[in-house]
mmCIF file of C-alpha atoms (C1' of nucleotides) in Angstrom:
data_model
loop_
_atom_site.group_PDB
_atom_site.id
_atom_site.type_symbol
_atom_site.label_atom_id
_atom_site.label_comp_id
_atom_site.label_asym_id
_atom_site.label_seq_id
_atom_site.Cartn_x
_atom_site.Cartn_y
_atom_site.Cartn_z
ATOM 1 C CA MET A 264 0.000 0.000 0.000
ATOM 2 C CA ASN A 265 1.398 3.395 -1.041
ATOM 3 C CA ILE A 266 0.529 6.362 1.152
ATOM 4 C CA ALA A 267 1.716 9.940 0.584
ATOM 5 C CA THR A 268 1.458 13.558 1.666
ATOM 6 C CA TRP A 269 1.739 16.683 -0.492
ATOM 7 C CA ASN A 270 1.198 20.359 0.248
ATOM 8 C CA VAL A 271 -0.160 21.396 -3.146
ATOM 9 C CA ASN A 272 -0.607 25.154 -2.530
ATOM 10 C CA SER A 273 -3.967 25.405 -4.347
ATOM 11 C CA LEU A 274 -5.872 22.314 -5.419
ATOM 12 C CA ARG A 275 -7.608 24.124 -8.286
ATOM 13 C CA LEU A 276 -4.355 25.088 -9.977
ATOM 14 C CA ARG A 277 -2.557 21.808 -9.329
ATOM 15 C CA LEU A 278 -5.385 19.316 -10.011
ATOM 16 C CA PRO A 279 -4.009 17.894 -13.309
ATOM 17 C CA GLN A 280 -0.538 17.479 -11.759
ATOM 18 C CA ILE A 281 -2.012 15.718 -8.729
ATOM 19 C CA ILE A 282 -4.088 13.238 -10.731
ATOM 20 C CA ASN A 283 -1.142 12.506 -13.010
ATOM 21 C CA TRP A 284 1.125 11.877 -10.036
ATOM 22 C CA LEU A 285 -1.430 9.644 -8.264
ATOM 23 C CA LEU A 286 -1.756 7.390 -11.296
ATOM 24 C CA ILE A 287 1.930 7.245 -12.247
ATOM 25 C CA ASN A 288 2.920 6.266 -8.730
ATOM 26 C CA ASN A 289 -0.005 3.957 -8.006
ATOM 27 C CA ILE A 290 -0.862 5.842 -4.847
ATOM 28 C CA ASP A 291 -3.537 4.341 -2.596
ATOM 29 C CA ILE A 292 -3.961 7.235 -0.200
ATOM 30 C CA LEU A 293 -2.832 10.860 -0.640
ATOM 31 C CA CYS A 294 -3.079 13.552 2.032
ATOM 32 C CA LEU A 295 -3.273 17.086 0.662
ATOM 33 C CA GLN A 296 -2.648 20.393 2.395
ATOM 34 C CA GLU A 297 -3.323 23.994 1.404
ATOM 35 C CA THR A 298 -6.159 23.042 -0.912
ATOM 36 C CA LYS A 299 -7.509 26.614 -0.544
ATOM 37 C CA THR A 300 -10.821 25.182 -1.736
ATOM 38 C CA PRO A 301 -14.243 25.469 -0.048
ATOM 39 C CA ASP A 302 -16.049 22.126 0.304
ATOM 40 C CA ASP A 303 -18.739 23.047 -2.212
ATOM 41 C CA LYS A 304 -16.037 23.616 -4.836
ATOM 42 C CA PHE A 305 -14.095 20.406 -4.152
ATOM 43 C CA PRO A 306 -13.329 18.495 -7.404
ATOM 44 C CA TYR A 307 -14.827 15.249 -6.101
ATOM 45 C CA ASP A 308 -15.796 13.960 -9.551
ATOM 46 C CA ALA A 309 -12.313 14.405 -11.019
ATOM 47 C CA PHE A 310 -10.887 12.026 -8.403
ATOM 48 C CA GLU A 311 -13.847 9.641 -8.573
ATOM 49 C CA GLU A 312 -13.317 9.251 -12.338
ATOM 50 C CA VAL A 313 -9.858 7.811 -11.687
ATOM 51 C CA GLY A 314 -10.965 5.557 -8.847
ATOM 52 C CA TYR A 315 -10.575 7.587 -5.676
ATOM 53 C CA LYS A 316 -12.900 8.692 -2.903
ATOM 54 C CA SER A 317 -12.287 12.154 -1.463
ATOM 55 C CA TYR A 318 -12.634 13.375 2.099
ATOM 56 C CA PHE A 319 -12.124 17.087 2.555
ATOM 57 C CA TYR A 320 -12.225 19.971 4.996
ATOM 58 C CA GLY A 321 -11.593 23.238 3.227
ATOM 59 C CA GLN A 322 -12.125 26.976 3.208
ATOM 60 C CA LYS A 323 -11.722 29.855 0.816
ATOM 61 C CA SER A 324 -8.220 31.283 0.156
ATOM 62 C CA TYR A 325 -6.319 29.691 3.028
ATOM 63 C CA ASN A 326 -5.530 26.333 4.589
ATOM 64 C CA GLY A 327 -7.712 23.364 3.668
ATOM 65 C CA VAL A 328 -6.913 19.633 3.891
ATOM 66 C CA ALA A 329 -8.143 16.553 2.066
ATOM 67 C CA ILE A 330 -7.545 12.807 1.840
ATOM 68 C CA ILE A 331 -7.830 11.087 -1.546
ATOM 69 C CA SER A 332 -8.236 7.336 -1.072
ATOM 70 C CA LYS A 333 -8.823 4.141 -3.028
ATOM 71 C CA TYR A 334 -10.303 2.775 0.184
ATOM 72 C CA GLU A 335 -13.634 3.952 1.459
ATOM 73 C CA ALA A 336 -13.382 5.533 4.909
ATOM 74 C CA LEU A 337 -15.179 3.804 7.758
ATOM 75 C CA GLU A 338 -15.030 7.010 9.797
ATOM 76 C CA VAL A 339 -14.159 10.627 9.027
ATOM 77 C CA SER A 340 -13.438 13.335 11.588
ATOM 78 C CA TYR A 341 -12.661 16.991 11.259
ATOM 79 C CA GLY A 342 -10.299 19.256 13.184
ATOM 80 C CA LEU A 343 -8.733 18.815 16.623
ATOM 81 C CA LYS A 344 -11.896 18.013 18.592
ATOM 82 C CA ASP A 345 -13.474 21.399 19.384
ATOM 83 C CA TYR A 346 -10.308 23.476 19.033
ATOM 84 C CA ASP A 347 -9.858 25.862 16.140
ATOM 85 C CA ASN A 348 -12.746 25.243 13.801
ATOM 86 C CA GLU A 349 -12.042 28.471 11.919
ATOM 87 C CA GLN A 350 -8.845 27.276 10.270
ATOM 88 C CA LYS A 351 -9.273 23.992 8.417
ATOM 89 C CA ARG A 352 -6.062 22.138 9.201
ATOM 90 C CA VAL A 353 -6.895 18.567 10.194
ATOM 91 C CA ILE A 354 -8.891 15.706 8.704
ATOM 92 C CA SER A 355 -8.764 12.060 9.820
ATOM 93 C CA ILE A 356 -10.126 8.860 8.327
ATOM 94 C CA THR A 357 -10.138 5.220 9.352
ATOM 95 C CA ILE A 358 -9.689 2.603 6.651
ATOM 96 C CA LYS A 359 -9.682 -1.163 6.868
ATOM 97 C CA ASN A 360 -7.708 -3.579 4.757
ATOM 98 C CA ASN A 361 -6.224 -6.520 6.627
ATOM 99 C CA ILE A 362 -5.943 -4.204 9.566
ATOM 100 C CA SER A 363 -7.632 -0.998 10.591
ATOM 101 C CA ILE A 364 -5.488 2.120 10.015
ATOM 102 C CA ARG A 365 -6.084 5.676 11.190
ATOM 103 C CA ILE A 366 -4.824 8.277 8.703
ATOM 104 C CA ILE A 367 -4.511 11.835 10.036
ATOM 105 C CA CYS A 368 -3.744 14.648 7.588
ATOM 106 C CA ILE A 369 -2.380 17.867 9.135
ATOM 107 C CA TYR A 370 -1.469 21.340 7.958
ATOM 108 C CA CYS A 371 0.395 22.882 10.884
ATOM 109 C CA PRO A 372 0.559 26.664 11.317
ATOM 110 C CA ASN A 373 3.544 28.425 9.812
ATOM 111 C CA GLY A 374 4.052 30.878 12.684
ATOM 112 C CA GLN A 375 5.519 33.678 10.531
ATOM 113 C CA SER A 376 8.275 34.659 13.009
ATOM 114 C CA LEU A 377 9.207 33.808 16.583
ATOM 115 C CA GLU A 378 7.999 37.264 17.743
ATOM 116 C CA SER A 379 4.666 37.051 15.917
ATOM 117 C CA ASN A 380 1.206 36.477 17.403
ATOM 118 C CA LYS A 381 1.006 33.716 14.819
ATOM 119 C CA PHE A 382 3.803 31.971 16.690
ATOM 120 C CA ILE A 383 1.691 31.997 19.874
ATOM 121 C CA TYR A 384 -1.004 30.327 17.817
ATOM 122 C CA LYS A 385 1.494 27.780 16.484
ATOM 123 C CA ARG A 386 2.500 26.894 20.058
ATOM 124 C CA GLN A 387 -1.137 26.487 21.172
ATOM 125 C CA TRP A 388 -1.982 24.498 18.084
ATOM 126 C CA PHE A 389 0.831 21.992 18.630
ATOM 127 C CA ASN A 390 -0.257 21.588 22.268
ATOM 128 C CA LYS A 391 -3.766 20.746 21.085
ATOM 129 C CA LEU A 392 -2.399 18.431 18.408
ATOM 130 C CA ASN A 393 -0.439 16.564 21.061
ATOM 131 C CA GLU A 394 -3.488 16.149 23.316
ATOM 132 C CA PHE A 395 -5.523 15.008 20.333
ATOM 133 C CA LEU A 396 -2.935 12.403 19.326
ATOM 134 C CA VAL A 397 -2.603 10.937 22.826
ATOM 135 C CA GLU A 398 -6.322 10.136 22.640
ATOM 136 C CA GLU A 399 -6.166 8.970 19.037
ATOM 137 C CA LEU A 400 -3.318 6.552 19.789
ATOM 138 C CA LEU A 401 -5.393 4.919 22.526
ATOM 139 C CA LYS A 402 -8.257 4.408 20.086
ATOM 140 C CA TYR A 403 -6.208 3.598 16.989
ATOM 141 C CA PRO A 404 -2.954 1.730 17.575
ATOM 142 C CA ASN A 405 -2.208 1.665 13.825
ATOM 143 C CA LEU A 406 -1.870 5.388 13.266
ATOM 144 C CA ILE A 407 -0.166 7.493 10.586
ATOM 145 C CA LEU A 408 0.206 11.276 10.901
ATOM 146 C CA LEU A 409 1.028 12.882 7.570
ATOM 147 C CA GLY A 410 1.377 16.447 6.460
ATOM 148 C CA ASP A 411 3.101 19.784 6.407
ATOM 149 C CA TYR A 412 4.468 20.212 9.937
ATOM 150 C CA ASN A 413 6.210 23.510 9.212
ATOM 151 C CA ILE A 414 9.139 22.289 11.333
ATOM 152 C CA ALA A 415 12.557 21.087 10.171
ATOM 153 C CA PRO A 416 13.293 18.689 13.061
ATOM 154 C CA THR A 417 17.117 18.681 12.949
ATOM 155 C CA ASP A 418 19.990 20.504 11.261
ATOM 156 C CA ALA A 419 20.179 17.598 8.800
ATOM 157 C CA ASP A 420 16.816 18.803 7.495
ATOM 158 C CA VAL A 421 18.085 22.296 6.658
ATOM 159 C CA HIS A 422 20.244 23.253 3.649
ATOM 160 C CA ASP A 423 22.253 25.755 5.689
ATOM 161 C CA PRO A 424 21.713 25.541 9.462
ATOM 162 C CA ASN A 425 23.762 28.709 10.071
ATOM 163 C CA ILE A 426 21.503 30.868 7.929
ATOM 164 C CA TRP A 427 18.374 29.356 9.497
ATOM 165 C CA LYS A 428 19.595 29.251 13.109
ATOM 166 C CA ASN A 429 16.867 30.360 15.560
ATOM 167 C CA THR A 430 14.473 31.357 12.790
ATOM 168 C CA ILE A 431 10.915 30.225 12.179
ATOM 169 C CA LEU A 432 10.556 26.548 11.134
ATOM 170 C CA VAL A 433 13.888 25.536 12.672
ATOM 171 C CA SER A 434 13.919 27.109 16.168
ATOM 172 C CA ASP A 435 14.640 24.995 19.255
ATOM 173 C CA GLU A 436 11.123 25.576 20.541
ATOM 174 C CA GLU A 437 9.526 24.309 17.333
ATOM 175 C CA ARG A 438 11.856 21.332 17.363
ATOM 176 C CA SER A 439 10.580 20.637 20.887
ATOM 177 C CA PHE A 440 7.019 20.509 19.466
ATOM 178 C CA PHE A 441 8.200 17.849 17.038
ATOM 179 C CA LYS A 442 10.008 15.930 19.798
ATOM 180 C CA GLU A 443 6.793 15.886 21.848
ATOM 181 C CA LEU A 444 5.185 13.926 19.038
ATOM 182 C CA ILE A 445 8.068 11.465 19.118
ATOM 183 C CA ASN A 446 7.757 11.238 22.909
ATOM 184 C CA ILE A 447 4.147 10.049 22.754
ATOM 185 C CA GLY A 448 5.204 7.099 20.622
ATOM 186 C CA LEU A 449 5.429 8.245 17.019
ATOM 187 C CA TYR A 450 8.350 7.572 14.661
ATOM 188 C CA ASP A 451 9.666 9.739 11.831
ATOM 189 C CA LEU A 452 9.468 7.144 9.049
ATOM 190 C CA PHE A 453 11.945 9.023 6.843
ATOM 191 C CA ARG A 454 14.620 8.536 9.498
ATOM 192 C CA GLU A 455 13.810 4.847 9.934
ATOM 193 C CA PHE A 456 15.702 4.289 6.671
ATOM 194 C CA LYS A 457 19.184 5.191 5.524
ATOM 195 C CA GLN A 458 18.894 8.360 3.438
ATOM 196 C CA PRO A 459 21.316 10.452 1.391
ATOM 197 C CA SER A 460 22.091 13.889 2.855
ATOM 198 C CA SER A 461 20.420 17.137 1.780
ATOM 199 C CA LEU A 462 16.977 15.763 0.952
ATOM 200 C CA PHE A 463 14.220 18.325 1.375
ATOM 201 C CA SER A 464 10.472 18.582 0.808
ATOM 202 C CA TRP A 465 10.126 22.357 0.330
ATOM 203 C CA TRP A 466 12.067 24.998 -1.600
ATOM 204 C CA ASP A 467 11.264 28.712 -1.668
ATOM 205 C CA TYR A 468 9.917 29.962 -4.989
ATOM 206 C CA ARG A 469 12.442 32.791 -4.812
ATOM 207 C CA ASN A 470 16.139 32.968 -5.605
ATOM 208 C CA LEU A 471 16.365 29.752 -7.667
ATOM 209 C CA SER A 472 16.153 27.821 -4.410
ATOM 210 C CA PHE A 473 15.157 24.523 -5.991
ATOM 211 C CA ILE A 474 17.925 24.579 -8.586
ATOM 212 C CA LYS A 475 20.429 25.337 -5.813
ATOM 213 C CA ASN A 476 18.774 22.757 -3.503
ATOM 214 C CA LYS A 477 18.295 25.380 -0.800
ATOM 215 C CA GLY A 478 15.408 23.640 0.926
ATOM 216 C CA LEU A 479 13.972 22.341 4.161
ATOM 217 C CA ARG A 480 12.457 19.018 5.160
ATOM 218 C CA ILE A 481 9.219 20.154 6.773
ATOM 219 C CA ASP A 482 6.738 17.595 5.385
ATOM 220 C CA HIS A 483 6.728 14.418 7.420
ATOM 221 C CA ILE A 484 5.145 11.029 7.929
ATOM 222 C CA LEU A 485 5.063 9.954 11.561
ATOM 223 C CA ALA A 486 3.567 6.652 12.629
ATOM 224 C CA SER A 487 2.980 4.329 15.557
ATOM 225 C CA LYS A 488 5.323 1.386 16.178
ATOM 226 C CA SER A 489 3.029 -1.180 14.557
ATOM 227 C CA ILE A 490 3.145 0.813 11.323
ATOM 228 C CA VAL A 491 6.946 1.163 11.488
ATOM 229 C CA ASN A 492 7.110 -2.623 11.439
ATOM 230 C CA LEU A 493 5.039 -2.722 8.229
ATOM 231 C CA CYS A 494 6.867 0.127 6.498
ATOM 232 C CA LYS A 495 9.200 -0.954 3.682
ATOM 233 C CA SER A 496 10.313 2.465 2.429
ATOM 234 C CA CYS A 497 9.962 6.197 2.912
ATOM 235 C CA PHE A 498 11.198 8.691 0.375
ATOM 236 C CA ILE A 499 10.750 12.160 -1.067
ATOM 237 C CA ASP A 500 9.771 12.418 -4.734
ATOM 238 C CA LYS A 501 11.367 15.573 -6.122
ATOM 239 C CA THR A 502 9.976 15.175 -9.637
ATOM 240 C CA PRO A 503 6.742 17.199 -9.178
ATOM 241 C CA ARG A 504 8.813 20.190 -8.050
ATOM 242 C CA LYS A 505 10.278 20.248 -11.593
ATOM 243 C CA ASN A 506 6.828 20.650 -13.185
ATOM 244 C CA LYS A 507 5.649 23.859 -14.797
ATOM 245 C CA GLN A 508 3.767 25.867 -12.167
ATOM 246 C CA PRO A 509 4.877 23.577 -9.332
ATOM 247 C CA SER A 510 3.823 23.669 -5.729
ATOM 248 C CA ASP A 511 6.683 24.871 -3.546
ATOM 249 C CA HIS A 512 6.434 21.489 -1.725
ATOM 250 C CA THR A 513 6.986 18.007 -3.137
ATOM 251 C CA PRO A 514 5.414 14.708 -1.993
ATOM 252 C CA VAL A 515 6.687 12.330 0.683
ATOM 253 C CA LEU A 516 5.705 8.663 0.313
ATOM 254 C CA ILE A 517 5.737 5.404 2.224
ATOM 255 C CA ASN A 518 5.169 1.844 1.153
ATOM 256 C CA LEU A 519 3.497 -0.465 3.669
ATOM 257 C CA GLU A 520 3.619 -4.219 3.371
ATOM 258 C CA ILE A 521 -0.117 -4.806 3.485
ATOM 259 C CA ASN A 522 -2.133 -6.667 0.902
ATOM 260 C "C1'" DA B 187 16.761 48.364 0.242
ATOM 261 C "C1'" DT B 188 14.096 43.397 4.670
ATOM 262 C "C1'" DG B 189 12.348 42.710 -1.051
ATOM 263 C "C1'" DA B 190 13.422 39.077 -4.222
ATOM 264 C "C1'" DC B 191 7.967 34.254 -5.914
ATOM 265 C "C1'" DT B 192 3.329 32.578 -6.060
ATOM 266 C "C1'" DA B 193 -1.824 32.151 -5.178
ATOM 267 C "C1'" DG B 194 -6.137 34.087 -4.113
ATOM 268 C "C1'" DG B 195 -9.375 37.776 -3.587
ATOM 269 C "C1'" DT B 196 -11.637 41.087 -6.103
ATOM 270 C "C1'" DC B 197 -8.222 44.078 -8.004
ATOM 271 C "C1'" DG B 198 -4.437 47.134 -9.842
ATOM 272 C "C1'" DC B 199 -2.812 46.135 -4.215
ATOM 273 C "C1'" DC B 200 -3.185 43.462 -0.279
ATOM 274 C "C1'" DT B 201 -2.507 39.056 2.808
ATOM 275 C "C1'" DA B 202 -0.251 34.876 3.448
ATOM 276 C "C1'" DG B 203 2.931 31.422 2.852
ATOM 277 C "C1'" DA B 204 7.818 29.406 4.658
#
DNA sequence: ATGACTAGGTCGCCTAGA
């Protein structure tokens, strides 16, 4: 089973690229972030035509998450319980194959800068996410948390740690938010495998950043121990970043040994 | 020079992203 995450920065604009990528890579489940699409405008039919169900939680202009799945969801839930229903950042589904798996798609706040009010929101949001996941893990032992975390967890995930030192996305405090997720029993699947250095999931549109590989690894797939044991690979696919009119992020994928 | 892209909204500029 192939499961992926991709911050597409506008679903409307990127729809043909997304469908093409789904089919080429034989993806079973794709988590999308920054759809920027209200639910009544969601392109449900376009995904249905190629064999996927869609589950979505969107809004106009900003944020918005969705899960595109070959498997019908047994359950769907929206947001972090009752916290923050204004910004559409979380959607979760439960699917069943041989085993039941909880798939949680997240678009974490950016934070803007460490001095910003948006950073206070980022801190609160990660606290709520942590509380939410503690409960989810009790209910769903086979859990996968995919999305744009807006945190580069270590210096190995940053093209130039000196330039980025103590700035948004790489600060020690944000890294502590990420470590909290590890502390409750989740594993960074990318780091469960030997990887080459300087692999990133996001590159700024400006300053030829992609060509110069000046990026960050801020899109992640975390999972519970039972999923780690089923996971055969985790990698970043840079090819969509080379498309015309690309998203500034590229997908991260895992393959699970489940039939 | 604190901006350099890009997307969306509803405009000929602003907010937001990371």
